[in-house]
XYZ file of C-alpha atoms in Angstrom:
278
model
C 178.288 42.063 -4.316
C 181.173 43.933 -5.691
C 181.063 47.315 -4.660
C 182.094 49.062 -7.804
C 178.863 47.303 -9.388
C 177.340 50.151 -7.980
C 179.529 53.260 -9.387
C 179.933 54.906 -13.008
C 183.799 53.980 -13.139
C 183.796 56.934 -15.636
C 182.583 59.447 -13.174
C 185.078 59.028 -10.466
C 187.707 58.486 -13.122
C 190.433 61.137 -12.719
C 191.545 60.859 -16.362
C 187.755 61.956 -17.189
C 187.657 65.525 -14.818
C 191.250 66.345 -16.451
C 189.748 65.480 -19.537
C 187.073 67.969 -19.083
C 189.035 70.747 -17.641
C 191.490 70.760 -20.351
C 188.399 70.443 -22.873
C 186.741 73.970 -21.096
C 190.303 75.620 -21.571
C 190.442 75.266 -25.200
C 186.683 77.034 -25.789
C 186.973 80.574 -27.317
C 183.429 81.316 -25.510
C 183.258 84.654 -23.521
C 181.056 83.204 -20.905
C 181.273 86.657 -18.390
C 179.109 88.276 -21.628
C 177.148 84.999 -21.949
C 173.070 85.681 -21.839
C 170.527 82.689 -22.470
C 169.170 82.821 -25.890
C 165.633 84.429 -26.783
C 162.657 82.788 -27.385
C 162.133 83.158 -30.933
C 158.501 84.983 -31.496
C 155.308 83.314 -32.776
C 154.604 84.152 -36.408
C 151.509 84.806 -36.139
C 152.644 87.969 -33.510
C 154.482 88.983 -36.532
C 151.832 89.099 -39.007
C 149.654 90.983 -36.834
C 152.298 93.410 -35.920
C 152.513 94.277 -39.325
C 149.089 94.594 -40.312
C 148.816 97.174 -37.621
C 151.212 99.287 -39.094
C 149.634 99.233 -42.419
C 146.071 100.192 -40.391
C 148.192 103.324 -39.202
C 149.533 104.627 -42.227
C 146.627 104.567 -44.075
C 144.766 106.214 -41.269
C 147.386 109.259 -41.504
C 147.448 109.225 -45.277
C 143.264 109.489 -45.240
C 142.962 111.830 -42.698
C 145.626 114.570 -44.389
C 143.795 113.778 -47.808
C 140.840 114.999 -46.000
C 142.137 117.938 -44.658
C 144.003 119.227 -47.591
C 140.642 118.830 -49.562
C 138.638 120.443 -46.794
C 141.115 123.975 -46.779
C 141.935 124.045 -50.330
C 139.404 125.532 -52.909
C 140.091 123.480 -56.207
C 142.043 125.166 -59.388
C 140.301 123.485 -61.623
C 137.598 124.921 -64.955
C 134.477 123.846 -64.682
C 133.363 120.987 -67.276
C 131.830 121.493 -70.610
C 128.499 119.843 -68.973
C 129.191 122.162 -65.572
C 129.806 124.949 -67.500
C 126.352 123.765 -69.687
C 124.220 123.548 -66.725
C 125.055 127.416 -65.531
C 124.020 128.531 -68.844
C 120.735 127.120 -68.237
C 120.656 128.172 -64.905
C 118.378 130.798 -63.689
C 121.189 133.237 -63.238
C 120.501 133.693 -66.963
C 118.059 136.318 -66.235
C 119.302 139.682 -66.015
C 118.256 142.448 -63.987
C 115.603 145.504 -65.656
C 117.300 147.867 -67.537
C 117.149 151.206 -66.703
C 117.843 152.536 -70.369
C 114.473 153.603 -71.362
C 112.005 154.122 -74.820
C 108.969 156.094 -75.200
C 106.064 154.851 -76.849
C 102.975 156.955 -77.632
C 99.683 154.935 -78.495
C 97.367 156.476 -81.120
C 94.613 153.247 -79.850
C 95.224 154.155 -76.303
C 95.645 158.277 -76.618
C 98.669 157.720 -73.646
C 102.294 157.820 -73.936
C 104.691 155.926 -71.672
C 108.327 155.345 -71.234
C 109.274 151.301 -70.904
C 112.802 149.545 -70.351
C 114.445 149.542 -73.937
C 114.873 145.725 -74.227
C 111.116 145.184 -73.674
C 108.979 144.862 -76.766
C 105.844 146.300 -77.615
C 102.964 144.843 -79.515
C 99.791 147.725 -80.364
C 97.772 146.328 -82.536
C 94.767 148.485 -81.960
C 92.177 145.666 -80.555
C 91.730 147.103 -77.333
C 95.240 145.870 -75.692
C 98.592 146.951 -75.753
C 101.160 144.824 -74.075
C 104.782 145.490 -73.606
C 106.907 142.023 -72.678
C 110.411 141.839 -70.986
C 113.388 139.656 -71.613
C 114.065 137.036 -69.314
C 114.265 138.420 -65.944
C 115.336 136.615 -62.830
C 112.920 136.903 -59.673
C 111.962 134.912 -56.465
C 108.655 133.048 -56.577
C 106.023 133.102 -53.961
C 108.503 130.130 -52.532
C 111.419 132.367 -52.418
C 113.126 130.188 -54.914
C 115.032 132.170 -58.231
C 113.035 132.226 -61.591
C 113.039 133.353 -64.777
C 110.478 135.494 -65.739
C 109.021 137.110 -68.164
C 107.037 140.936 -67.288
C 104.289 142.310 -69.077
C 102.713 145.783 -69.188
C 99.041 145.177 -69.987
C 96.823 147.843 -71.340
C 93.236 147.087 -71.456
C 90.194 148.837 -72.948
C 86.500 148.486 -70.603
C 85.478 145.882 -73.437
C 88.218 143.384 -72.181
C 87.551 140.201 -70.103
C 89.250 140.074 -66.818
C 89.720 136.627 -66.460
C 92.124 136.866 -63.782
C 88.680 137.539 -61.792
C 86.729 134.443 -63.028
C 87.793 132.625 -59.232
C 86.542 135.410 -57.229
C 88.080 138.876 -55.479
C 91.985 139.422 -54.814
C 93.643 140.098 -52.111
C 95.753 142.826 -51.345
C 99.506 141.581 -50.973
C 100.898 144.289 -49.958
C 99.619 148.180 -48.576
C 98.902 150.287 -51.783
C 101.561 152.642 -52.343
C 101.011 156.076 -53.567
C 103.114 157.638 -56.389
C 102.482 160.652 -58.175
C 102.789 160.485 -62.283
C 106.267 162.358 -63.947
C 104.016 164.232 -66.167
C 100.482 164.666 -65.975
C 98.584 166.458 -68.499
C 95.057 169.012 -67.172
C 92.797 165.742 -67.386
C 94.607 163.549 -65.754
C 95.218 163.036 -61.322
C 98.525 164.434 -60.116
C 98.799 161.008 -57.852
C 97.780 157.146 -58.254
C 97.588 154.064 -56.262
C 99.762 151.127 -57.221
C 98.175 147.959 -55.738
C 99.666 144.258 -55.233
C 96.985 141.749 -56.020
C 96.677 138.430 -54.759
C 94.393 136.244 -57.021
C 91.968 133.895 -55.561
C 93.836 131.285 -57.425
C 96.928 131.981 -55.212
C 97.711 131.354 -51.500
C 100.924 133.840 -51.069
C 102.916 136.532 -53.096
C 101.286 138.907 -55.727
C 99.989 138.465 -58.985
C 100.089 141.737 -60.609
C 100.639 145.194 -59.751
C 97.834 147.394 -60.706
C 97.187 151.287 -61.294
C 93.967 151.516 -59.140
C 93.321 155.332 -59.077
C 92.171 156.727 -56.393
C 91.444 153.586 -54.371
C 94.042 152.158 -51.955
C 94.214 148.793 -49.987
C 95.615 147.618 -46.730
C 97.379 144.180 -46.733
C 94.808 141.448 -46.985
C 91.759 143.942 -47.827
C 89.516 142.464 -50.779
C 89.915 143.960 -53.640
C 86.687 143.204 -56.273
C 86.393 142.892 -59.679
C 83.993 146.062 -59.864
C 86.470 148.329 -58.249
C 89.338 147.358 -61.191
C 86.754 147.767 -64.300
C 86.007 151.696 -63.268
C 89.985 152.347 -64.139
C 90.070 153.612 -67.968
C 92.173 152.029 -69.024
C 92.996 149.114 -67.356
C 96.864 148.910 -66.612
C 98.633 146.080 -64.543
C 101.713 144.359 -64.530
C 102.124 140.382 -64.190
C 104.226 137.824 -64.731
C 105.017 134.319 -66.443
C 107.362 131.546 -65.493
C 110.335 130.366 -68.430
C 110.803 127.264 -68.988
C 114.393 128.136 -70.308
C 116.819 130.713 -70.000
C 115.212 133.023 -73.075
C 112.015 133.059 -72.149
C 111.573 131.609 -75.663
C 109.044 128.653 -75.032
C 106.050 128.316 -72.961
C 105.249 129.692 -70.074
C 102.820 129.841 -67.069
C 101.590 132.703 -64.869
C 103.356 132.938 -61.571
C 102.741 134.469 -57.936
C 105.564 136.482 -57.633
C 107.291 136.920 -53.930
C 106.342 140.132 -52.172
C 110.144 140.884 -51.193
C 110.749 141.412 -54.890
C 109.291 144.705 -54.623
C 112.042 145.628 -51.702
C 114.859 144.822 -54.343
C 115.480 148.545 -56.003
C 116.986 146.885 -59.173
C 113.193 145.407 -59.815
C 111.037 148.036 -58.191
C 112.177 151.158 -59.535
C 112.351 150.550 -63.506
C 108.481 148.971 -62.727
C 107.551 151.749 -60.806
C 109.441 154.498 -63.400
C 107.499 153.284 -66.086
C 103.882 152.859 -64.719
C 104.440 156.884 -63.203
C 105.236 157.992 -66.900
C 102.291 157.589 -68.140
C 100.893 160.632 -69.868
C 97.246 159.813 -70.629
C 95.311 162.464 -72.833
């Protein structure tokens, strides 16, 4: 066998390596800065990269949106229907005026002093009432009302009905006030009680001139002990169903702190010690 069967003539072929060499010195390559090429990145990578970002930003952009809205009180009017809705809110009511009328009773033979917005109604069949604009109170729940406040006067022949369930219960301790100007048949000093009806589990009903007869919290206090008052005088209260007190209503327990709140305690308490009974 022929030895150069066994050899690449090309490979050992001196023409070739010049060939080569020459081929090398003609590149314009700057092989001492040469680096291998990078592996081109997955798509997908990409994509995800991406979506990340977006994640980020909108984090950033939602969490200053909340904090901007959490440390800045809006600018804005209230809407015709927000603006609607406080009308008819219970901070309609006002507070008892301390401007005052007197009213002398020919039926009665008394004379009183009363707020000047209330309105009275003597018609000579043994009552006299006296009813308040639309006041705003705390029921027995502690929850602001509108009420409306009336100043009964009652003659002996007048049905208590507000006794038909049984006895009240004294609210509150009677308090002791002394009248602004008696006459020579009438007591220098009166009880005011807080009743309770038997109808009601908490608060007072009505406040009532009961004479000479006080009551400690939670003391009964009977029918028979209200009818020897002549008159009969009490205070109670009725529920609005709007901000007037101009449609129905419904009697209401009243809460006991009302009576610690001067702006509703004194102008009650004013008029019931002006009485001037003859």
């Amino acid at each position: 066998m022929d030895e150069r069967e066994g050899k690449s003539p090309e490979s050992n072929s001196p023409q070739s390596e010049d060939e080569d060499y020459q081929e090398a010195a003609r590149s314009t390559a700057d092989y001492a800065k040469y680096s291998p090429p990078q592996k081109e990145r997955s798509p997908i990578w990409r994509k995800l990269g991406i979506g990340l970002a977006i994640l980020i930003v909108i984090a950033v952009l939602g969490a200053g949106g909340y904090w901007f809205a959490k440390n800045h009180k809006s600018t804005k009017t209230p809407t015709q229907s927000s603006q609607a809705s406080q009308t008819n809110s219970v901070d309609a009511g006002t507070k008892i005026t301390s401007a005052t009328k007197h009213h002398d009773s020919t039926n009665f033979n008394l004379g009183f002093d009363y707020p000047a917005d209330w309105t009275v109604t003597d018609s000579g069949n043994g009552q006299l009432t006296v009813r308040s604009p639309a006041v705003s109170v705390k029921d027995s729940d502690g929850q602001t009302v509108n009420v409306r406040i009336s100043l009964n006067i009652r003659d002996k022949t007048q049905k208590l009905s507000e006794f038909d369930t049984g006895n009240a219960i004294a609210a509150l301790d009677s308090e002791k006030v002394a009248y602004t100007k008696p006459t020579q048949t009438q007591r220098a000093n009166t009880y005011l009680s807080f009743l309770m009806y038997a109808s009601s589990t908490r608060g007072f009903d009505g406040i009532y001139i009961t004479g000479d007869s006080g009551y400690k919290k939670a003391q009964a206090i009977p029918k028979v002990d209200i009818q020897k008052i002549e008159p009969i005088i009490s205070l109670t209260f009725a529920k609005c169903t709007d901000s007037t007190c101009s449609g129905s209503m419904t009697a209401l327990s009243v809460s006991t702190d009302n009576w610690d709140d001067q702006n509703f305690s004194q102008p009650l308490k004013a008029m019931l010690q002006s009485f001037s009974i003859t």
